[in-house]
Coordinates of C-alpha atoms in Angstrom, one line a residue:
M1 CA 54.2 82.5 137.1
G2 CA 56.1 79.2 137.3
Q3 CA 57.1 77.5 140.5
Y4 CA 58.1 74.1 141.9
V5 CA 56.2 72.2 144.5
Q6 CA 58.2 69.5 146.4
V7 CA 56.1 66.4 147.1
E8 CA 56.4 63.6 149.6
D9 CA 59.2 61.6 147.8
N10 CA 61.3 64.8 147.3
V11 CA 60.2 65.1 143.7
K12 CA 59.7 68.6 142.4
I13 CA 56.5 69.2 140.4
F14 CA 56.5 72.2 138.1
V15 CA 53.3 74.4 138.3
E16 CA 52.3 77.3 136.1
D17 CA 49.9 79.7 137.8
I18 CA 48.2 82.2 135.5
G19 CA 45.4 84.7 136.2
Q20 CA 43.2 85.4 139.2
G21 CA 39.8 84.2 140.4
V22 CA 38.2 80.8 140.5
P23 CA 41.0 78.2 140.4
V24 CA 41.0 75.6 137.5
I25 CA 43.6 72.8 137.7
F26 CA 44.7 71.2 134.4
L27 CA 46.2 67.7 134.1
H28 CA 47.7 67.0 130.7
G29 CA 47.8 63.8 128.7
W30 CA 50.6 61.3 128.0
P31 CA 53.2 62.2 127.0
A32 CA 52.7 65.9 126.7
N33 CA 52.9 68.6 129.4
H34 CA 50.9 71.5 130.8
L35 CA 51.6 73.7 127.8
M36 CA 49.1 71.7 125.7
F37 CA 46.4 73.9 127.4
E38 CA 48.1 77.2 126.7
Y39 CA 45.2 78.5 124.6
Q40 CA 42.8 77.7 127.5
Y41 CA 45.0 79.5 130.0
T42 CA 44.9 82.7 128.0
L43 CA 41.1 82.5 127.4
L44 CA 40.2 81.6 131.0
A45 CA 42.5 84.2 132.6
S46 CA 40.7 86.9 130.6
H47 CA 37.4 85.6 131.9
G48 CA 38.3 85.8 135.6
Y49 CA 39.8 82.3 136.2
R50 CA 43.0 81.3 137.8
C51 CA 44.6 78.5 135.7
I52 CA 46.9 76.0 137.5
G53 CA 48.8 73.9 134.9
M54 CA 51.0 71.2 136.4
D55 CA 53.5 68.9 134.7
I56 CA 53.0 65.3 135.8
R57 CA 56.1 63.7 137.2
G58 CA 58.4 62.6 134.4
F59 CA 57.0 65.2 131.9
G60 CA 57.7 68.8 131.0
K61 CA 59.7 70.6 133.7
S62 CA 58.9 68.3 136.6
D63 CA 61.4 65.9 138.1
A64 CA 61.6 62.4 136.6
P65 CA 62.3 59.9 139.3
W66 CA 63.2 56.3 138.2
E67 CA 60.2 54.8 139.9
S68 CA 56.8 55.8 141.2
Y69 CA 54.5 56.4 138.2
S70 CA 51.3 54.8 139.6
Y71 CA 48.0 56.7 139.5
D72 CA 48.1 56.7 143.3
R73 CA 51.5 58.4 143.4
M74 CA 50.5 60.9 140.7
A75 CA 47.1 61.6 142.5
D76 CA 49.2 62.3 145.6
D77 CA 51.2 64.9 143.6
V78 CA 48.0 66.7 142.7
R79 CA 47.0 66.8 146.4
A80 CA 50.5 68.2 147.3
V81 CA 50.0 71.0 144.7
I82 CA 46.5 71.8 146.0
D83 CA 47.7 72.0 149.6
E84 CA 50.8 74.0 148.7
L85 CA 48.8 76.6 146.8
H86 CA 45.9 76.6 149.3
L87 CA 43.4 75.9 146.6
E88 CA 39.7 75.6 147.5
N89 CA 36.5 75.2 145.5
A90 CA 38.5 74.5 142.4
A91 CA 37.6 72.8 139.1
L92 CA 39.8 69.9 138.0
V93 CA 40.2 69.3 134.3
G94 CA 41.9 66.1 133.2
F95 CA 42.7 65.1 129.6
S96 CA 43.4 61.5 128.6
M97 CA 45.8 60.1 131.2
G98 CA 45.3 63.3 133.1
G99 CA 41.6 62.4 133.3
A100 CA 42.5 59.0 134.7
I101 CA 44.7 60.7 137.4
A102 CA 41.9 63.2 138.1
S103 CA 39.5 60.3 138.6
R104 CA 41.9 58.5 141.0
Y105 CA 42.4 61.8 142.9
M106 CA 38.7 62.2 143.4
S107 CA 38.5 58.7 144.9
R108 CA 41.7 58.5 146.8
H109 CA 41.5 62.1 148.3
I110 CA 37.7 62.3 148.5
G111 CA 37.7 65.3 146.1
H112 CA 39.7 67.5 148.5
G113 CA 39.5 71.1 147.3
I114 CA 37.5 70.2 144.1
T115 CA 33.9 71.1 143.5
R116 CA 33.6 70.3 139.7
L117 CA 35.3 67.8 137.5
L118 CA 35.8 67.7 133.7
L119 CA 37.1 64.6 132.0
A120 CA 38.2 65.2 128.4
G121 CA 39.0 62.2 126.3
A122 CA 39.8 60.5 129.6
A123 CA 41.6 57.1 129.7
T124 CA 38.7 55.8 131.9
P125 CA 37.2 53.5 133.1
V126 CA 40.3 51.6 131.6
F127 CA 42.7 52.2 128.7
T128 CA 43.1 48.6 127.8
R129 CA 40.5 45.8 127.4
R130 CA 39.9 43.4 130.2
P131 CA 37.1 41.1 131.4
G132 CA 33.9 43.1 131.4
I133 CA 35.0 45.8 129.1
E134 CA 35.4 45.1 125.4
Y135 CA 36.7 48.5 124.4
G136 CA 40.1 50.1 124.5
M137 CA 43.5 48.9 123.3
E138 CA 44.7 45.3 123.9
P139 CA 47.4 45.2 126.7
D140 CA 50.0 43.8 124.3
E141 CA 49.3 46.6 121.8
V142 CA 50.2 49.1 124.5
T143 CA 53.3 47.1 125.2
S144 CA 54.4 46.8 121.6
Q145 CA 53.2 50.1 120.1
L146 CA 53.9 52.4 123.0
I147 CA 56.3 50.9 125.5
H148 CA 58.7 48.8 123.3
A149 CA 58.4 51.4 120.5
T150 CA 59.6 54.1 123.0
Y151 CA 62.6 51.9 124.0
E152 CA 63.5 51.5 120.4
N153 CA 62.7 54.8 118.7
R154 CA 60.8 57.4 120.7
P155 CA 60.5 60.0 117.9
A156 CA 59.1 57.4 115.5
M157 CA 56.6 56.3 118.2
L158 CA 55.5 59.9 118.8
N159 CA 55.1 60.5 115.1
K160 CA 52.9 57.5 114.7
L161 CA 50.8 58.5 117.8
G162 CA 50.4 62.0 116.4
L163 CA 48.6 60.6 113.3
K164 CA 45.9 59.2 115.7
F165 CA 45.8 62.2 118.0
T166 CA 43.6 64.5 116.0
K167 CA 41.1 63.8 113.3
T168 CA 42.3 66.6 111.0
K169 CA 45.7 66.8 109.5
S170 CA 45.0 70.2 108.0
N171 CA 47.2 71.9 110.6
P172 CA 50.6 70.3 110.4
G173 CA 52.2 73.1 112.4
M174 CA 50.0 72.2 115.4
L175 CA 51.1 68.6 115.2
V176 CA 54.8 69.6 115.1
W177 CA 54.2 71.9 118.2
L178 CA 52.5 69.0 120.1
G179 CA 55.4 66.7 119.2
L180 CA 57.9 69.2 120.6
L181 CA 55.9 69.1 123.9
C182 CA 56.1 65.4 124.0
Y183 CA 59.9 65.3 123.2
Q184 CA 60.4 67.2 126.5
A185 CA 59.2 64.2 128.5
S186 CA 61.8 61.9 130.1
H187 CA 62.4 58.6 128.3
H188 CA 61.9 56.3 131.3
G189 CA 58.9 58.4 132.6
T190 CA 57.2 58.0 129.2
I191 CA 57.7 54.3 129.4
K192 CA 56.6 53.8 133.1
A193 CA 53.6 56.1 132.8
A194 CA 52.5 54.1 129.7
A195 CA 52.7 50.9 131.9
S196 CA 50.2 52.6 134.3
L197 CA 47.9 53.4 131.4
R198 CA 48.1 49.7 130.4
D199 CA 47.5 48.3 133.9
E200 CA 45.3 50.6 136.0
D201 CA 41.6 50.1 136.4
L202 CA 39.4 53.1 137.4
R203 CA 35.9 51.5 137.6
Q204 CA 35.7 51.8 141.3
D205 CA 37.1 55.3 141.3
L206 CA 34.4 56.6 138.9
A207 CA 31.7 55.1 141.1
A208 CA 33.0 57.1 144.0
I209 CA 32.8 60.5 142.4
Q210 CA 30.1 62.6 143.9
I211 CA 30.5 66.1 142.5
P212 CA 29.1 67.7 139.3
T213 CA 31.1 66.1 136.4
T214 CA 31.2 66.7 132.7
V215 CA 32.6 64.3 130.2
F216 CA 34.0 65.5 126.8
H217 CA 34.7 62.9 124.2
G218 CA 35.5 63.0 120.5
Q219 CA 33.3 60.7 118.5
K220 CA 36.1 59.8 116.0
D221 CA 38.6 59.1 118.8
K222 CA 41.1 56.4 117.7
I223 CA 43.1 56.3 121.0
V224 CA 40.3 56.2 123.7
E225 CA 37.2 54.9 121.9
P226 CA 34.0 56.9 122.2
E227 CA 32.3 53.9 123.9
L228 CA 34.7 54.4 126.8
G229 CA 33.5 58.0 127.1
E230 CA 29.9 56.7 127.3
L231 CA 30.9 54.1 129.9
T232 CA 32.7 56.9 131.9
A233 CA 29.6 59.1 131.9
Q234 CA 27.4 56.1 132.9
S235 CA 29.7 55.3 135.8
I236 CA 29.5 58.7 137.4
A237 CA 26.1 59.5 139.0
G238 CA 24.5 62.6 137.5
S239 CA 27.3 63.3 135.0
R240 CA 26.8 65.1 131.7
I241 CA 28.4 64.1 128.5
V242 CA 29.3 66.5 125.6
R243 CA 30.0 64.7 122.4
F244 CA 32.4 66.2 119.8
E245 CA 31.1 64.8 116.6
D246 CA 34.0 66.0 114.4
S247 CA 36.9 65.3 116.8
G248 CA 39.4 62.6 117.3
H249 CA 41.2 62.2 120.6
A250 CA 42.2 65.8 121.0
M251 CA 38.9 67.7 120.7
L252 CA 40.5 70.9 122.0
F253 CA 42.5 71.0 118.7
D254 CA 40.0 69.5 116.3
E255 CA 37.0 71.6 117.5
P256 CA 38.7 74.4 119.5
E257 CA 35.8 76.9 119.4
K258 CA 33.3 74.3 120.6
F259 CA 35.8 73.1 123.2
N260 CA 36.3 76.5 124.6
E261 CA 32.6 77.4 124.6
E262 CA 31.7 74.2 126.4
L263 CA 34.6 74.7 128.9
L264 CA 33.2 78.2 129.7
T265 CA 29.7 76.7 130.1
F266 CA 31.1 74.1 132.5
L267 CA 32.9 76.7 134.6
D268 CA 30.4 79.7 134.5
G269 CA 27.9 78.1 136.9
M270 CA 30.8 77.4 139.3
K271 CA 31.9 81.1 139.2
M272 CA 28.5 82.2 140.3
E273 CA 28.7 79.8 143.2
Y274 CA 32.2 80.9 144.0
D275 CA 31.3 84.7 143.9
P276 CA 27.6 85.6 143.4
L277 CA 28.6 89.2 142.7
N278 CA 30.3 88.2 139.5
S279 CA 28.2 88.6 136.4
V280 CA 28.8 85.8 133.9
E281 CA 27.7 88.0 131.0
S282 CA 30.0 90.8 132.0
Q283 CA 32.9 88.3 132.2
R284 CA 32.1 87.0 128.8
S285 CA 32.0 90.5 127.3
L286 CA 35.7 91.0 128.1

């Protein structure tokens, strides 16, 4: 079921609410929308989970204000959705820029409503290089290859990005579908969110995370280097890292079976805590 949640600055955020049970909130990457997780929604709903997919402002069906694309603002949007839907004891899953927003949410809102965190190919601790971190894109690369390229020719920029998105090119239909999701984003939202990717720093946010956290990262990632995944895991006390040896940035498309199995493993322990009467094995037999 789709609905809109109006947030503090009168922006309407689109939310898809599928299934019943333990809530799992999904934050998509730049510049896609919540539908990038549609295979996970179908899987998890059949295993007794409630999937909450939200379109980040500027993307998908959400409003696209001219300003306000900072991680703080987008983390506040997540809080508004959690409060409007009365979500408690939820898992938060963030992919790429969605992982960065999830990390800011955990710090800024002290993990309100969240008991487990999954960061998949997250743009953390930073997306661009800076003193103290020698991995990631150079800031001027983001400006030229993502921001200026979007000003000049957004389809061409998306096509070039798509070549780096997954390791395998054996499924061209999937890349076309992902491209169509990205075309639904607003032009200015795509640009201004890319500036946040370039400029934001999440090192202090990661250090503040105090709930069970799992990091997924493709070992052939050409967008967020594997070393950044390692740094992310090292920065979060007690976190666990799952390495996808045959994946690029989008491990959920390069190694879908492993991604889904590891996602269920991440969530199953949480389900037992949420409802001890649930049998993990019986849910998996559905």
